[in-house]
Amino acid sequence: MKDWPLYEVFIRSKNGLNHKHVGSLHASDAHMAIQNARDVYTRRTEGVSIWVVEAKHITASNPDDKESLFDPAEDKVYRHPTFYELPNALKHM
Amino acid sequence: MENQLRDYILMMADNVMILGQRLGEWCGHGPVLEQDIAITNIALDLIGEARNYYQYLGETEGKKEDEYPMKRDVRAFKNILLTEVPNGHWGDTIMRQCMFDCYHYYLLEGMTTSKNERLAAIAKKSIKEATYHLAFSGEWVIRLGDGTEESHQKMQQSLDDLMPYFNEMFIPESYEIWCHEQNIAPSSEVVRSSANEKFNAILTQATLQMPEKYYSKKGGKSGLHTENLGFILADMQYLQRSYPGVDW
């Protein structure tokens, strides 16, 4: 069981919301990863849907590129819709 | 409440109580963290189901639900012998679980249409859990049986060791026959044929061979247990025996 691959787990907590990364676990295959995720991450009714993906299939940005990737957005406040008032009926924004 | 119905409810309750207690022994000892959590989740499902039966009896008899699991002695327990077999290794536990789940699932399925509304309600709630248990244990039997040479050998040994406990599940005691005649419980024959079909299908996929010859033990349903149950109860009942009536 030491050579079981690592899976990243995403849970949708309610219909209409998006799947969120909740953690990772080991499993022999994707199907078992779903079962494990069900037992490890949805014991307290946290979810209505589970995605798992083998961690090796995720390409991540390099922390060293942080400045070039993210800093340029910092002084562009006009990209945020902060000047609008959101209607009360709109949730999860 | 009729004695036969009372005995039947105790059998249903004690089966899941004792197996739940057994599975609880895995807590902190599972082969990997994920399976540790999975098997103890199942333990909690089973103990939760047991509580529903004990509560039903307690309400009828004016007792607290804890009285039944915590204050009865070995001979008063009606669980099948399979549920008290020690955990062994992971494969032993999984094989025991798969056998029980095949029985439990089809028994609950039959009980969802029970004339006794309380039992029908418990069955409808519990069968969702039992569906998952059967999928879980069945897949593990297949995974290990059809796995490496070593895992296959071990699972075959588990099957050979546990088959003597298999048939007791389907040999009805007089109170089960009575409950079936009253349309309270499904027929043991119907449960047997569905459970056998499912179990054999799993074994085939797992490339495991049913042993040609084995003997069958029975007695649990009428209170004649193996020595194992005494040890389980010693663990389970220690607190109530040492400090009677203790509560928190």
GROMACS .gro file of N, CA and C in nm, chain A residues 1 4 24-29 31-32 34-36 38-40 43, chain B residues 31-35 37-38 41 44-45 90 132 135-136 139-140 143:
model
  102
    1MET      N    1   0.082  -0.121   0.000
    1MET     CA    2   0.000   0.000   0.000
    1MET      C    3   0.085   0.126   0.000
    4TRP      N    4   0.065   0.326  -0.328
    4TRP     CA    5  -0.061   0.385  -0.373
    4TRP      C    6  -0.038   0.531  -0.411
   24SER      N    7  -0.614   1.569   0.038
   24SER     CA    8  -0.566   1.462  -0.048
   24SER      C    9  -0.565   1.331   0.029
   25LEU      N   10  -0.554   1.222  -0.043
   25LEU     CA   11  -0.546   1.091   0.021
   25LEU      C   12  -0.481   0.990  -0.073
   26HIS      N   13  -0.450   0.873  -0.018
   26HIS     CA   14  -0.391   0.767  -0.099
   26HIS      C   15  -0.497   0.663  -0.135
   27ALA      N   16  -0.489   0.610  -0.256
   27ALA     CA   17  -0.580   0.503  -0.297
   27ALA      C   18  -0.516   0.428  -0.412
   28SER      N   19  -0.562   0.302  -0.432
   28SER     CA   20  -0.501   0.221  -0.537
   28SER      C   21  -0.550   0.261  -0.676
   29ASP      N   22  -0.673   0.312  -0.683
   29ASP     CA   23  -0.726   0.359  -0.811
   29ASP      C   24  -0.830   0.468  -0.785
   31HIS      N   25  -1.147   0.484  -0.835
   31HIS     CA   26  -1.273   0.443  -0.774
   31HIS      C   27  -1.259   0.432  -0.622
   32MET      N   28  -1.147   0.372  -0.581
   32MET     CA   29  -1.122   0.360  -0.438
   32MET      C   30  -1.098   0.497  -0.376
   34ILE      N   31  -1.253   0.768  -0.458
   34ILE     CA   32  -1.387   0.824  -0.433
   34ILE      C   33  -1.442   0.769  -0.302
   35GLN      N   34  -1.429   0.636  -0.285
   35GLN     CA   35  -1.479   0.574  -0.161
   35GLN      C   36  -1.407   0.629  -0.039
   36ASN      N   37  -1.274   0.638  -0.051
   36ASN     CA   38  -1.197   0.690   0.062
   36ASN      C   39  -1.235   0.835   0.092
   38ARG      N   40  -1.517   0.975   0.032
   38ARG     CA   41  -1.649   0.975   0.095
   38ARG      C   42  -1.636   0.952   0.245
   39ASP      N   43  -1.548   0.858   0.281
   39ASP     CA   44  -1.533   0.825   0.423
   39ASP      C   45  -1.452   0.928   0.501
   40VAL      N   46  -1.353   0.986   0.433
   40VAL     CA   47  -1.264   1.077   0.505
   40VAL      C   48  -1.319   1.219   0.508
   43ARG      N   49  -1.800   1.277   0.612
   43ARG     CA   50  -1.863   1.209   0.726
   43ARG      C   51  -1.964   1.300   0.794
  124PRO      N   52  -0.494  -0.066   0.823
  124PRO     CA   53  -0.372  -0.079   0.743
  124PRO      C   54  -0.323   0.056   0.689
  125VAL      N   55  -0.414   0.143   0.653
  125VAL     CA   56  -0.379   0.281   0.617
  125VAL      C   57  -0.489   0.370   0.677
  126LEU      N   58  -0.455   0.497   0.692
  126LEU     CA   59  -0.547   0.590   0.757
  126LEU      C   60  -0.687   0.586   0.695
  127GLU      N   61  -0.691   0.584   0.559
  127GLU     CA   62  -0.819   0.592   0.490
  127GLU      C   63  -0.908   0.472   0.524
  128GLN      N   64  -0.848   0.352   0.531
  128GLN     CA   65  -0.928   0.233   0.561
  128GLN      C   66  -0.964   0.227   0.707
  130ILE      N   67  -1.046   0.482   0.883
  130ILE     CA   68  -1.165   0.567   0.894
  130ILE      C   69  -1.286   0.497   0.832
  131ALA      N   70  -1.264   0.431   0.718
  131ALA     CA   71  -1.375   0.364   0.650
  131ALA      C   72  -1.437   0.255   0.737
  134ASN      N   73  -1.617   0.396   1.034
  134ASN     CA   74  -1.744   0.454   0.988
  134ASN      C   75  -1.851   0.347   0.983
  137LEU      N   76  -1.970   0.256   1.321
  137LEU     CA   77  -2.065   0.353   1.375
  137LEU      C   78  -2.203   0.337   1.313
  138ASP      N   79  -2.208   0.309   1.182
  138ASP     CA   80  -2.337   0.283   1.117
  138ASP      C   81  -2.408   0.167   1.186
  183TRP      N   82  -0.657  -0.789   0.801
  183TRP     CA   83  -0.751  -0.707   0.725
  183TRP      C   84  -0.837  -0.792   0.631
  225TYR      N   85  -2.391   0.070   0.095
  225TYR     CA   86  -2.252   0.113   0.087
  225TYR      C   87  -2.158   0.008   0.147
  228ALA      N   88  -2.103  -0.267  -0.101
  228ALA     CA   89  -2.017  -0.225  -0.211
  228ALA      C   90  -1.872  -0.221  -0.165
  229PHE      N   91  -1.851  -0.168  -0.045
  229PHE     CA   92  -1.716  -0.153   0.010
  229PHE      C   93  -1.650  -0.289   0.032
  232GLU      N   94  -1.599  -0.498  -0.297
  232GLU     CA   95  -1.487  -0.453  -0.380
  232GLU      C   96  -1.352  -0.492  -0.319
  233TRP      N   97  -1.346  -0.487  -0.186
  233TRP     CA   98  -1.220  -0.526  -0.122
  233TRP      C   99  -1.192  -0.676  -0.139
  236ARG      N  100  -1.071  -0.705  -0.491
  236ARG     CA  101  -0.939  -0.642  -0.504
  236ARG      C  102  -0.829  -0.733  -0.449
   0.00000   0.00000   0.00000
